[in-house]
Amino acid sequence: MTSRDEPEQGALLGLDDVGGRRRAPRSSAVEVADVDPVARVVLDLQPAHLDREYDYLVPAAMADDAVPGARVRARFGPQDVAGYVVARAATSDHDGRLQPLRRVVSADPVLTPAVLDLARRVAARYAGTVADVLRLAVPPRHARVEAEVLARLAEWAEADGAARPAADGSADRAAPGAAPRPAAPGGDGWPEVWTPYGTGEAFCRHLLAGQAPRGVWSPLPGLQAAADDAPARVPHWAAAIAQAARVTLAGGRRALVVVPDARDVDRVCTALGVAGVEEVERLQADDGPAPRYRAFLHARHGLASVVVGTRAAMFAPVPDLGLVVLWGDGEETLDEPHAPYPAAREVLAMRSEAEGAGFLLGSPGRTVQAQAMLARGWAAEIAAARAVVRARSPRVRALTSVELAHEGPGAAARLPTAAWRTARTALDRGPVLVQVPRTGYLPVVACAACRTAARCTHCHGPLGLGGARATPQCTWCGRLAGTWRCEECGHDRVRAVRVGSERTAEELGRAFTGVPVRVSASSAPGGILASVAADPALVVATPGAEPVAEGGYAAALLLDAATATAGTDLAMATRALHRWIAAAALVRPGPDGQVLLVGDAAPAPTGALVRFDPAGLAERELDERRELDLPPAVRVAAVTGDPDAVRAVVDRVELATPETVLGPVDLPGDDRLEARVRTVLRVPLSDGAELANQLRASLAVRSARREGGTARVQIDPQEML
DNA sequence: TCAGATGAACCC
DNA sequence: GGTTCATCTGAT
């Protein structure tokens, strides 16, 4: 598409002064590239109505550098804005005159076609702009790091004669990374860690064969036994992920692993080391700009065979991607807090489809969204047989007040005698984990009899207590719940549930004199601990901050169970189970290891914990969502902001009908100058893409008209899932 | 002579 | 995507 005869190029490109309303300010004699003098550019512009590509002239001096993927700067109106070249062309469709590119910031093509394509899909899915997504996907350039990496690449290319990876991102190295050992089914190096899972072997076989299997995986609990006699400290899940990555490499492709936080990055990297995988790159935003950009460039240029990172790594440019792994689905850190608020699960699912890569989603719990992937046949379940799960799990007991009735008044204590006794005994065998809910306050309305969270009778949104109002009000559609009846037990009274916990470490210190108490929490003096030794100690941790104990915990106490399942959002039950199982998975298998759930939590997650069955709970929850028209059985979008702005945005959406619109409702706890409201749109899944379309168009109108105020659109807003 | 209609430029 | 400005058109 490059060389062709060049008919009056100048005229073609609007360089001559023919027909121009205004004369070109500078001399029109810009010397333009001989071949493909037009650069199609994606600019980093905020306004939604400017979300498209723009053509610029490529000055001859930039002809070789302005390659697709290169960072450039270009004149846009009065401003100089940053952007990326996405294509070179011989001609432009633009009627007017083209401006020349201002500068090629770097000829290193950092925006790969695959990532650009992904950005477009994500923007469409989440009613956002491509520029917004690219801001998430491509980290800020670090010139010194770039020079360093490119120099090293050039050096290597010269040394071993291997050409550097092609500019379009396709790697030239035959098998990425060093496949440590040949992994053949049944052969040496075949990942036995996946054997207990019925479909695990088939999943690996497909990866090895270069196919794109998709699995939703419920990992077995526990730590992976080390090869030598060293105490086990690598979680089983991390070892399994490492093996899946290794098989992918053996098949000649690369892998990308996205996890909720830095400690999990460590764990996966350790497991990859144990598995003999080299060329592992860690990609975390909180490593700082230089390491982050270095890791990004290494990934981009195929120097990493496995990329392990936190949320933003979901966009990492990995050539020859054979597997994407999402660990910890359901953790809040996997939801991007910046517009357009994409969820890692969705982004990676889109990626695996677009790039023909395998997809592996694993988590201690199971979200209804993951369950929905199974339900619609998009992914296959990877789970071990019940007997295996039982054999590998700790013994779990729920110490509800019913269970403890014989204890008398002490049953309602935060740490009932039975729990105290279990912990005391377990301390002879090793460390004991104590999980406490994060400190917080949450006004929630629940059934006064059975404590099931109360839902709106109209739209099934969660009820809340707004300000001084005595009657509970739906937090979605705003209706007052005057005549309410519990859907579980038929009771007609509600009560407020307050959530909060504090001083747990001190309380425990008093209860267990002479036992060291370690605290692992972001608010603790020592911060979050990655691991603890096998010595007896009480380890108090908030959810997600549990350290791995060498050889596993002897017991875990999951305190304040009632507060863990009380909350306004729909994911309360699955999230609570996720947290409990994440803690329980660090405990030794029974009967050596024991888990006690203390407090009266909702019955469904409690039962699911005792059975160690996140899949069962997710299935049940998904059924319920279907019946009640709740996501993910429907698609929802939230429009938040000033009342006028929100109304304007919603009014332009054709799919917004009395049937689909919930609200607007005043947002509590925000007493700023402007009132803030939220309107929810709820449509069938089949209208989901169209809803995003219409919202995007409405936002474009809004920015073109320069409508005031603020209005934020969120598809699948986390707090409603 | 001017109000309203039309359309391109804007921002490439 | 809408706004703005220039030009065109047709009625008066």
XYZ file of C-alpha atoms (C1' of nucleotides) in Angstrom:
745
model
C 0.000 0.000 0.000
C 2.997 2.203 -0.122
C 4.606 2.915 -3.433
C 2.508 4.324 -6.165
C 2.939 7.077 -8.634
C 2.587 10.414 -7.074
C 0.117 12.569 -8.861
C 0.124 16.186 -7.905
C 0.635 15.280 -4.358
C 0.601 18.830 -3.195
C -2.831 19.557 -4.525
C -4.091 16.265 -3.340
C -2.991 17.063 0.139
C -4.297 20.564 0.158
C -0.880 22.090 0.170
C -1.595 24.529 -2.598
C -3.477 27.650 -1.953
C -6.364 26.511 -4.073
C -9.756 26.950 -2.557
C -8.457 27.511 0.925
C -10.519 30.030 2.763
C -7.567 31.111 4.772
C -4.041 31.208 3.576
C -1.593 28.890 5.208
C 0.157 30.966 7.799
C 3.571 29.509 7.176
C 5.027 28.809 3.808
C 3.105 26.014 2.244
C 6.319 24.428 1.080
C 6.563 21.779 3.739
C 8.731 19.045 2.428
C 6.631 15.952 2.753
C 7.598 12.307 2.973
C 7.898 10.612 -0.404
C 6.013 7.511 0.628
C 2.767 7.577 2.557
C 2.927 11.239 3.458
C -0.223 11.053 5.578
C -0.150 9.932 9.195
C -3.388 8.877 10.791
C -3.173 9.893 14.425
C -5.087 9.212 17.629
C -4.839 12.302 19.774
C -5.015 12.573 23.517
C -8.085 14.784 23.624
C -10.602 14.998 26.416
C -13.882 15.989 24.710
C -15.959 12.996 23.727
C -17.000 14.479 20.401
C -13.373 14.683 19.309
C -12.846 10.965 19.777
C -11.683 10.016 16.313
C -8.595 9.868 14.167
C -6.987 12.847 12.510
C -4.744 13.052 9.466
C -1.479 14.940 9.450
C 1.266 15.425 6.918
C 4.495 13.641 7.585
C 7.427 15.984 6.972
C 10.200 14.294 5.046
C 12.485 14.489 8.043
C 10.040 12.367 10.035
C 9.337 9.886 7.270
C 11.181 7.033 8.936
C 10.234 7.795 12.521
C 6.509 8.389 12.222
C 5.737 4.695 12.166
C 2.438 3.258 13.325
C 2.577 3.099 17.113
C 4.983 6.004 17.517
C 4.307 8.795 19.970
C 3.942 12.151 18.244
C 2.896 15.683 18.973
C 0.641 17.557 16.621
C -1.045 20.888 16.300
C -4.724 20.762 17.162
C -6.267 24.174 16.882
C -4.235 26.434 19.062
C -2.806 23.573 21.086
C 0.011 21.116 20.798
C -1.317 17.730 21.784
C 0.180 14.299 22.200
C -0.919 11.312 20.220
C 0.048 8.119 18.470
C 0.413 7.382 14.801
C -1.925 4.511 14.043
C -1.389 4.250 10.306
C 0.437 5.742 7.364
C -1.386 6.349 4.120
C -0.864 7.795 0.680
C -3.912 10.008 0.797
C -6.354 11.548 3.202
C -10.121 11.686 3.268
C -9.980 15.022 4.951
C -11.283 17.844 2.779
C -9.376 20.647 4.370
C -5.695 21.263 4.508
C -3.530 19.036 6.602
C -1.152 20.265 9.247
C 2.262 18.708 9.449
C 3.152 16.604 12.457
C 4.928 18.742 14.965
C 7.323 16.185 16.323
C 7.898 12.475 16.572
C 8.461 12.104 20.278
C 9.850 8.626 19.876
C 10.071 6.289 16.942
C 9.653 3.336 19.259
C 6.228 1.982 18.368
C 4.693 1.637 21.830
C 1.096 1.416 20.715
C 0.678 -1.977 19.086
C -2.187 -2.757 16.736
C -3.486 -5.280 19.251
C -3.598 -2.758 22.077
C -5.167 -0.126 19.852
C -7.812 -2.587 18.811
C -8.392 -3.489 22.445
C -8.656 0.173 23.388
C -11.331 0.652 20.763
C -13.300 -2.316 22.013
C -13.007 -1.241 25.619
C -14.056 2.301 24.757
C -17.117 0.997 22.937
C -18.029 -1.419 25.707
C -17.743 1.221 28.434
C -19.079 4.261 26.579
C -15.737 5.989 26.815
C -13.180 7.450 24.458
C -10.209 5.701 22.943
C -7.981 8.434 24.360
C -9.214 7.660 27.861
C -8.417 3.990 27.454
C -5.018 4.662 25.955
C -4.175 6.810 28.937
C -4.723 3.688 31.038
C -2.984 1.375 28.620
C 0.261 3.120 27.791
C 2.343 4.364 30.716
C 4.046 7.753 30.565
C 7.250 7.721 28.589
C 10.516 7.708 30.472
C 13.192 8.900 28.064
C 16.232 7.595 29.927
C 14.703 4.149 30.326
C 13.699 4.123 26.702
C 17.208 4.931 25.565
C 18.604 2.247 27.819
C 16.240 -0.455 26.607
C 16.575 0.414 22.933
C 20.349 0.478 23.209
C 20.358 -2.947 24.776
C 18.068 -4.279 22.062
C 20.328 -2.925 19.362
C 23.356 -4.420 21.071
C 21.787 -7.840 21.250
C 20.609 -7.667 17.709
C 24.145 -7.037 16.610
C 25.670 -9.617 18.890
C 23.673 -12.690 18.029
C 22.440 -11.604 14.672
C 18.861 -11.909 15.749
C 16.834 -9.138 14.298
C 15.030 -7.025 16.824
C 11.343 -7.669 17.056
C 9.434 -6.314 14.148
C 7.852 -2.945 14.566
C 4.353 -4.260 14.428
C 4.894 -6.241 17.573
C 5.245 -9.613 15.994
C 8.169 -11.285 17.601
C 10.926 -12.786 15.625
C 12.218 -15.018 18.356
C 10.918 -18.414 17.497
C 9.878 -19.582 20.931
C 9.486 -16.706 23.328
C 11.384 -17.094 26.484
C 13.182 -20.172 27.430
C 10.806 -23.044 27.606
C 12.487 -24.659 30.586
C 11.616 -28.233 29.863
C 9.599 -29.774 27.142
C 6.109 -30.087 28.486
C 4.296 -32.875 26.777
C 1.160 -34.551 28.067
C 2.250 -37.351 30.320
C 5.873 -36.462 29.759
C 8.547 -34.997 31.930
C 7.676 -31.510 33.007
C 3.973 -31.919 32.423
C 2.220 -29.820 35.076
C 0.962 -32.300 37.617
C -0.431 -29.489 39.687
C -3.333 -29.369 37.235
C -4.044 -33.082 37.402
C -6.589 -32.955 40.244
C -8.795 -30.716 38.146
C -10.955 -32.712 35.815
C -10.566 -30.415 32.848
C -7.215 -28.995 33.913
C -5.142 -31.292 31.754
C -7.215 -30.611 28.690
C -6.852 -26.898 29.346
C -3.068 -27.257 29.428
C -3.044 -29.435 26.343
C -4.917 -26.788 24.411
C -2.511 -24.113 25.603
C 0.418 -26.219 24.503
C -1.181 -26.725 21.118
C -1.533 -23.009 20.553
C -5.271 -22.961 21.030
C -7.389 -20.599 23.124
C -9.140 -22.550 25.884
C -11.221 -20.528 28.329
C -11.612 -21.589 31.913
C -13.225 -20.359 35.108
C -11.213 -22.021 37.792
C -11.855 -22.737 41.442
C -8.451 -23.476 42.905
C -7.871 -25.989 45.634
C -6.880 -24.419 48.938
C -3.482 -24.712 50.513
C 0.163 -24.221 49.806
C 2.146 -26.029 47.175
C 4.663 -28.468 48.586
C 8.152 -27.417 47.634
C 10.408 -29.820 45.813
C 12.991 -29.795 48.558
C 12.337 -30.030 52.270
C 11.831 -26.302 52.668
C 8.515 -25.381 54.209
C 5.830 -24.696 51.671
C 5.195 -21.007 51.219
C 3.913 -20.727 47.697
C 0.129 -20.839 47.475
C -1.206 -23.634 45.333
C -3.041 -21.198 43.118
C 0.178 -19.365 42.288
C 1.957 -22.604 41.466
C -0.881 -23.629 39.192
C -0.793 -20.311 37.361
C 2.960 -20.633 36.942
C 2.517 -24.042 35.374
C -0.166 -22.843 33.006
C 2.184 -20.076 31.929
C 5.017 -22.570 31.483
C 2.917 -24.778 29.244
C 1.986 -21.738 27.176
C 5.670 -20.936 26.713
C 6.378 -24.508 25.758
C 3.797 -24.039 23.043
C 5.737 -21.058 21.724
C 3.584 -18.257 23.063
C 3.709 -15.755 25.920
C 1.515 -15.264 28.962
C 0.049 -12.330 30.871
C -0.998 -12.641 34.512
C -3.054 -9.947 36.233
C -3.460 -10.021 40.011
C -5.018 -7.708 42.605
C -1.924 -6.406 44.384
C 1.843 -6.323 44.662
C 2.060 -9.204 47.119
C 0.278 -11.446 44.675
C 2.715 -10.317 41.977
C 5.486 -11.508 44.293
C 3.764 -14.817 44.871
C 3.263 -15.524 41.189
C 6.819 -14.495 40.378
C 8.143 -16.786 43.105
C 6.045 -19.614 41.742
C 7.314 -18.939 38.228
C 10.843 -19.111 39.567
C 10.129 -22.441 41.190
C 8.681 -23.626 37.881
C 11.905 -22.673 36.145
C 10.402 -19.903 34.058
C 12.824 -17.143 33.207
C 12.275 -13.784 31.552
C 9.499 -12.823 33.896
C 8.585 -9.161 33.934
C 6.751 -7.449 36.799
C 4.535 -4.627 35.704
C 3.167 -2.507 38.523
C 2.249 1.142 38.502
C 3.388 1.640 42.087
C 6.929 0.587 41.264
C 7.434 4.115 39.985
C 7.712 5.589 36.495
C 11.110 4.221 35.475
C 10.694 0.561 36.443
C 7.195 0.659 35.123
C 8.242 1.943 31.727
C 11.164 -0.463 31.595
C 8.847 -3.401 32.232
C 6.411 -2.050 29.693
C 9.101 -1.799 27.020
C 10.448 -5.226 27.836
C 6.963 -6.627 27.381
C 6.444 -4.650 24.205
C 9.656 -5.876 22.635
C 9.099 -9.479 23.529
C 11.855 -9.618 26.120
C 9.484 -11.052 28.700
C 7.988 -14.459 28.260
C 5.601 -13.886 31.138
C 4.291 -10.528 32.294
C 2.900 -10.436 35.826
C 1.265 -7.283 37.015
C -1.504 -5.440 38.723
C -4.608 -3.964 37.126
C -3.009 -1.723 34.499
C -1.033 -4.694 33.191
C -4.246 -5.944 31.601
C -3.337 -3.672 28.690
C 0.314 -4.716 28.511
C 1.514 -5.202 24.938
C 2.603 -8.824 24.846
C 3.468 -10.187 21.432
C 2.286 -13.700 20.613
C -0.023 -13.756 23.562
C -1.086 -17.306 24.303
C -2.669 -16.982 27.725
C -4.221 -14.307 29.882
C -4.738 -15.100 33.539
C -6.870 -13.139 35.939
C -6.336 -14.030 39.555
C -8.563 -12.819 42.380
C -11.660 -11.989 40.358
C -13.973 -10.133 42.712
C -11.260 -8.016 44.332
C -12.079 -4.352 44.046
C -8.582 -3.427 42.904
C -9.279 -5.189 39.629
C -11.780 -2.516 38.664
C -10.191 0.497 37.044
C -11.113 3.675 38.964
C -10.458 5.959 36.007
C -12.792 6.598 33.101
C -14.212 4.640 31.429
C -13.935 2.316 34.453
C -13.259 -0.996 32.722
C -13.123 -4.213 34.731
C -10.067 -6.432 34.320
C -12.266 -9.477 33.842
C -14.027 -7.948 30.848
C -10.905 -6.454 29.324
C -9.004 -9.716 29.525
C -11.964 -11.629 28.143
C -12.081 -9.265 25.156
C -8.342 -9.635 24.771
C -8.345 -13.374 24.728
C -10.996 -13.332 22.039
C -9.305 -10.732 19.887
C -5.805 -12.151 20.199
C -6.675 -15.825 20.155
C -5.223 -16.363 23.600
C -6.340 -18.745 26.300
C -8.254 -17.293 29.220
C -7.926 -18.441 32.793
C -9.923 -16.798 35.545
C -9.272 -17.958 39.066
C -10.331 -16.747 42.460
C -10.863 -18.017 45.973
C -14.486 -17.047 45.586
C -16.552 -16.874 42.461
C -18.264 -13.791 41.184
C -21.637 -13.998 39.522
C -19.951 -12.486 36.479
C -17.570 -15.432 36.266
C -20.498 -17.761 36.792
C -22.276 -16.035 33.933
C -19.303 -16.783 31.670
C -19.899 -20.436 32.431
C -23.648 -20.191 32.131
C -23.516 -18.786 28.653
C -20.970 -21.358 27.616
C -18.212 -18.847 27.004
C -15.842 -20.590 29.372
C -15.557 -24.057 30.863
C -15.399 -24.828 34.532
C -12.116 -26.029 35.984
C -12.687 -27.522 39.394
C -11.538 -30.510 41.382
C -13.862 -33.307 42.449
C -15.656 -32.790 45.752
C -13.631 -35.526 47.417
C -10.376 -33.839 46.493
C -11.636 -30.489 47.725
C -12.674 -32.073 51.003
C -9.354 -33.801 51.448
C -7.382 -30.643 50.881
C -9.567 -28.234 52.844
C -9.405 -27.377 56.503
C -12.316 -28.310 58.717
C -14.807 -25.482 58.721
C -17.351 -24.729 61.414
C -19.801 -21.891 61.637
C -20.219 -20.657 65.187
C -23.566 -19.011 64.857
C -25.543 -17.963 67.869
C -27.751 -21.003 67.285
C -24.719 -23.263 67.451
C -23.649 -21.566 70.597
C -27.011 -21.429 72.296
C -25.838 -23.783 75.006
C -23.101 -21.355 75.932
C -25.610 -18.987 77.387
C -25.118 -15.227 77.376
C -21.498 -15.537 76.245
C -22.639 -16.798 72.852
C -23.119 -13.314 71.546
C -19.586 -12.318 72.447
C -17.275 -11.335 69.669
C -14.986 -14.185 70.599
C -17.114 -16.987 72.012
C -15.549 -19.528 74.324
C -15.611 -22.229 71.665
C -13.591 -20.067 69.313
C -11.175 -19.156 72.044
C -10.657 -22.829 72.898
C -10.033 -23.801 69.292
C -7.491 -21.053 68.852
C -5.775 -21.876 72.137
C -5.351 -25.515 71.132
C -4.255 -24.669 67.606
C -1.574 -22.344 68.897
C 0.308 -25.396 70.100
C 0.618 -26.519 66.481
C 1.393 -23.254 64.741
C 0.195 -19.762 63.912
C -3.473 -18.828 64.025
C -4.973 -16.378 61.580
C -7.654 -13.967 62.778
C -9.541 -12.208 60.039
C -11.420 -9.049 60.985
C -13.513 -6.901 58.654
C -12.069 -3.581 57.709
C -12.972 -0.755 59.977
C -15.821 1.130 58.557
C -19.315 2.382 58.874
C -22.070 1.392 56.546
C -25.708 2.244 56.941
C -27.551 -0.749 55.659
C -31.100 -1.924 55.941
C -31.824 -5.571 56.559
C -34.765 -7.735 57.517
C -35.238 -7.478 61.251
C -35.944 -11.179 61.510
C -33.543 -13.003 59.214
C -30.997 -10.250 58.495
C -31.245 -10.650 54.750
C -30.385 -7.358 53.087
C -33.632 -5.565 52.243
C -34.385 -4.921 48.586
C -36.710 -2.555 46.837
C -40.013 -4.113 45.881
C -40.025 -2.236 42.588
C -36.530 -2.616 41.119
C -34.812 -4.909 43.644
C -32.148 -2.324 44.382
C -30.770 -2.243 47.915
C -32.583 -0.141 50.462
C -30.831 2.537 52.474
C -31.672 5.038 55.141
C -31.388 8.491 53.648
C -30.549 11.161 56.191
C -33.193 11.744 58.810
C -35.851 9.904 56.878
C -37.498 7.191 58.879
C -38.715 5.179 55.917
C -36.086 3.185 54.049
C -35.559 4.312 50.491
C -34.272 2.478 47.457
C -30.753 3.594 46.618
C -31.392 2.933 42.931
C -34.850 4.161 41.991
C -35.535 6.324 45.010
C -38.890 4.805 45.905
C -39.777 4.769 49.561
C -40.181 1.316 50.978
C -43.428 1.887 52.822
C -44.889 -1.550 52.384
C -41.968 -3.863 52.477
C -41.874 -7.571 53.033
C -38.799 -9.759 53.283
C -38.427 -12.023 50.278
C -36.710 -14.651 52.366
C -38.871 -14.986 55.431
C -41.891 -12.762 54.875
C -41.206 -10.561 57.860
C -42.291 -6.953 57.353
C -39.935 -5.019 59.597
C -36.487 -3.788 58.754
C -33.669 -2.617 60.937
C -30.471 -0.707 60.414
C -27.244 -2.665 60.570
C -24.123 -0.808 61.449
C -20.751 -2.148 60.497
C -17.579 -1.410 62.311
C -14.698 -3.119 63.996
C -11.726 -1.926 65.925
C -9.270 -2.769 68.640
C -9.277 -6.428 67.711
C -5.568 -6.897 68.205
C -5.646 -5.419 71.683
C -8.650 -7.506 72.649
C -6.935 -10.644 71.457
C -3.708 -9.721 73.140
C -5.607 -9.667 76.399
C -7.437 -12.885 75.650
C -4.290 -14.824 74.810
C -1.649 -13.679 77.209
C 1.857 -14.688 76.344
C 1.181 -15.255 72.647
C 2.781 -12.886 70.154
C 0.209 -10.920 68.183
C 1.103 -9.714 64.721
C -1.142 -7.350 62.837
C -1.283 -7.219 59.049
C -3.341 -4.370 57.689
C -2.667 -1.284 55.650
C -3.459 0.799 58.731
C -1.202 -1.253 61.016
C 2.160 0.150 62.112
C 4.006 -2.586 60.244
C 1.685 -2.423 57.248
C 0.724 -5.560 55.373
C 2.846 -8.628 55.996
C 3.600 -10.917 53.072
C 4.377 -13.956 55.183
C 4.913 -15.141 58.733
C 6.991 -17.942 60.178
C 5.634 -21.264 61.321
C 5.955 -20.329 65.001
C 2.859 -20.000 67.148
C 1.453 -16.507 66.917
C -1.848 -14.772 66.497
C -1.929 -13.055 63.133
C -4.652 -10.453 62.905
C -5.358 -9.396 59.333
C -7.962 -7.538 57.352
C -9.375 -9.203 54.238
C -6.819 -9.336 51.465
C -3.937 -8.646 53.842
C -3.527 -12.170 55.189
C 0.127 -13.222 55.206
C 1.069 -16.685 54.027
C 2.235 -18.787 56.950
C 5.057 -21.207 56.350
C 3.538 -24.631 56.323
C 0.065 -23.192 56.687
C -1.947 -21.887 59.639
C -3.124 -24.264 62.294
C -6.429 -22.437 62.452
C -8.259 -19.371 61.280
C -10.920 -17.390 63.092
C -13.146 -15.374 60.805
C -14.648 -12.778 63.092
C -17.678 -10.510 62.785
C -19.227 -12.696 60.133
C -22.496 -10.798 60.368
C -20.936 -7.543 59.292
C -19.186 -9.230 56.378
C -22.505 -10.057 54.764
C -24.259 -6.817 55.609
C -23.931 -4.187 52.963
C -25.667 -2.285 50.232
C -24.136 -3.932 47.249
C -25.311 -7.041 45.550
C -21.970 -8.818 45.712
C -22.047 -8.971 49.490
C -22.525 -12.713 49.787
C -20.003 -13.747 47.145
C -17.490 -11.201 48.373
C -17.782 -12.391 51.949
C -17.272 -15.966 50.836
C -14.318 -14.879 48.721
C -12.666 -13.314 51.762
C -13.369 -16.236 53.993
C -12.072 -18.810 51.541
C -9.009 -16.699 50.794
C -8.197 -16.917 54.502
C -9.204 -20.553 54.834
C -7.003 -21.477 51.872
C -3.969 -20.541 53.973
C -4.901 -23.067 56.650
C -3.614 -26.641 56.695
C -5.965 -29.370 55.540
C -8.214 -30.860 58.235
C -8.114 -32.128 60.850
C -4.803 -30.374 61.419
C -6.281 -27.151 60.194
C -9.508 -25.638 61.450
C -11.570 -22.683 60.397
C -14.197 -21.062 62.567
C -16.667 -18.570 61.195
C -17.798 -16.498 64.161
C -21.009 -14.523 64.069
C -24.364 -14.718 62.396
C -23.732 -14.156 58.738
C -26.299 -14.650 56.013
C -27.051 -18.359 55.698
C -26.151 -18.845 52.033
C -22.510 -17.775 52.203
C -22.145 -19.466 55.551
C -23.262 -22.791 54.129
C -21.067 -22.298 51.081
C -18.040 -21.795 53.292
C -18.749 -24.927 55.293
C -19.037 -26.870 52.031
C -16.094 -24.980 50.517
C -18.294 -24.329 47.533
C -17.982 -20.881 45.924
C -19.382 -22.235 42.675
C -22.613 -23.300 44.350
C -23.120 -19.880 45.883
C -22.385 -18.077 42.631
C -24.790 -20.325 40.775
C -27.515 -19.642 43.272
C -26.838 -15.917 43.230
C -26.869 -15.847 39.446
C -30.236 -17.589 39.399
C -31.539 -14.971 41.753
C -30.174 -12.145 39.625
C -31.936 -13.592 36.621
C -35.221 -13.733 38.426
C -34.921 -10.198 39.712
C -33.515 -8.589 36.540
C -30.281 -7.690 38.208
C -26.830 -7.636 36.630
C -25.142 -9.584 35.150
C -28.442 -10.919 33.828
C -29.111 -7.403 32.558
C -26.837 -4.546 31.597
C -26.861 -1.486 33.824
C -25.345 1.932 33.405
C -25.162 4.671 36.002
C -25.168 8.344 35.106
C -23.925 10.416 38.015
C -23.518 14.143 38.488
C -25.480 17.378 38.684
C -29.203 16.861 38.256
C -29.398 18.966 35.095
C -26.389 17.390 33.458
C -27.566 13.891 34.292
C -31.008 14.571 32.926
C -29.616 16.002 29.703
C -27.407 12.974 29.155
C -30.192 10.507 29.884
C -32.796 12.367 27.814
C -30.804 11.855 24.648
C -30.676 8.099 25.135
C -33.410 6.407 23.151
C -33.213 3.294 25.256
C -34.048 5.393 28.298
C -37.733 4.737 28.796
C -39.904 4.670 31.889
C -39.255 0.937 31.821
C -35.489 1.204 31.845
C -34.819 4.326 33.902
C -34.386 4.056 37.657
C -34.101 7.278 39.578
C -32.706 9.874 39.650
C -31.872 9.477 43.273
C -29.922 11.818 45.545
C -26.549 10.495 46.433
C -26.025 10.400 50.160
C -23.010 11.658 51.985
C -22.032 14.304 49.506
C -22.819 17.785 50.668
C -20.878 19.711 48.113
C -22.172 22.812 46.397
C -23.964 21.044 43.616
C -26.448 18.367 44.394
C -25.349 15.039 43.027
C -27.756 12.483 41.731
C -27.567 9.138 40.057
C -29.814 7.726 37.393
C -29.578 4.061 36.546
C -30.409 2.600 33.173
C -31.246 -1.058 33.042
C -31.667 -2.907 29.750
C -31.631 -6.486 28.552
C -28.162 -7.820 27.825
C -28.978 -7.849 24.140
C -29.316 -4.065 24.271
C -26.100 -3.608 26.201
C -23.920 -2.628 23.261
C -26.555 -0.264 21.943
C -26.965 1.349 25.349
C -23.223 2.031 25.492
C -23.436 3.429 21.969
C -26.222 5.803 22.810
C -24.583 6.931 26.012
C -21.369 7.588 24.163
C -23.241 9.601 21.556
C -25.024 11.543 24.260
C -21.741 12.372 25.940
C -20.429 13.536 22.579
C -23.372 15.898 22.217
C -22.794 17.069 25.743
C -19.190 17.976 25.099
C -19.909 19.514 21.706
C -22.561 21.742 23.227
C -20.343 22.512 26.152
C -23.094 21.652 28.556
C -22.058 22.601 32.042
C -21.855 20.652 35.242
C -20.572 17.157 35.594
C -21.944 13.898 34.327
C -20.165 10.596 34.613
C -21.277 7.451 32.856
C -20.374 4.073 34.240
C -21.294 0.818 32.575
C -21.586 -2.017 35.087
C -20.760 0.261 38.019
C -18.981 -1.801 40.622
C -21.162 -0.745 43.519
C -24.188 -2.155 41.720
C -22.766 -5.535 40.893
C -32.772 44.726 1.527
C -32.820 41.386 4.639
C -34.510 37.097 7.147
C -34.106 32.560 6.846
C -31.959 28.564 4.660
C -27.974 25.988 3.525
C -23.527 24.258 4.164
C -18.785 24.003 5.269
C -15.274 24.799 8.662
C -14.108 24.050 13.007
C -10.508 20.617 15.395
C -7.125 16.875 10.949
C -21.008 15.613 17.408
C -23.027 20.910 17.634
C -21.924 25.585 16.847
C -20.572 29.273 14.128
C -19.905 31.925 10.335
C -20.236 32.814 5.470
C -22.798 32.586 1.538
C -26.962 31.770 -1.045
C -31.885 32.314 -1.927
C -36.132 34.052 -2.278
C -39.746 37.132 -0.522
C -40.766 41.849 0.013
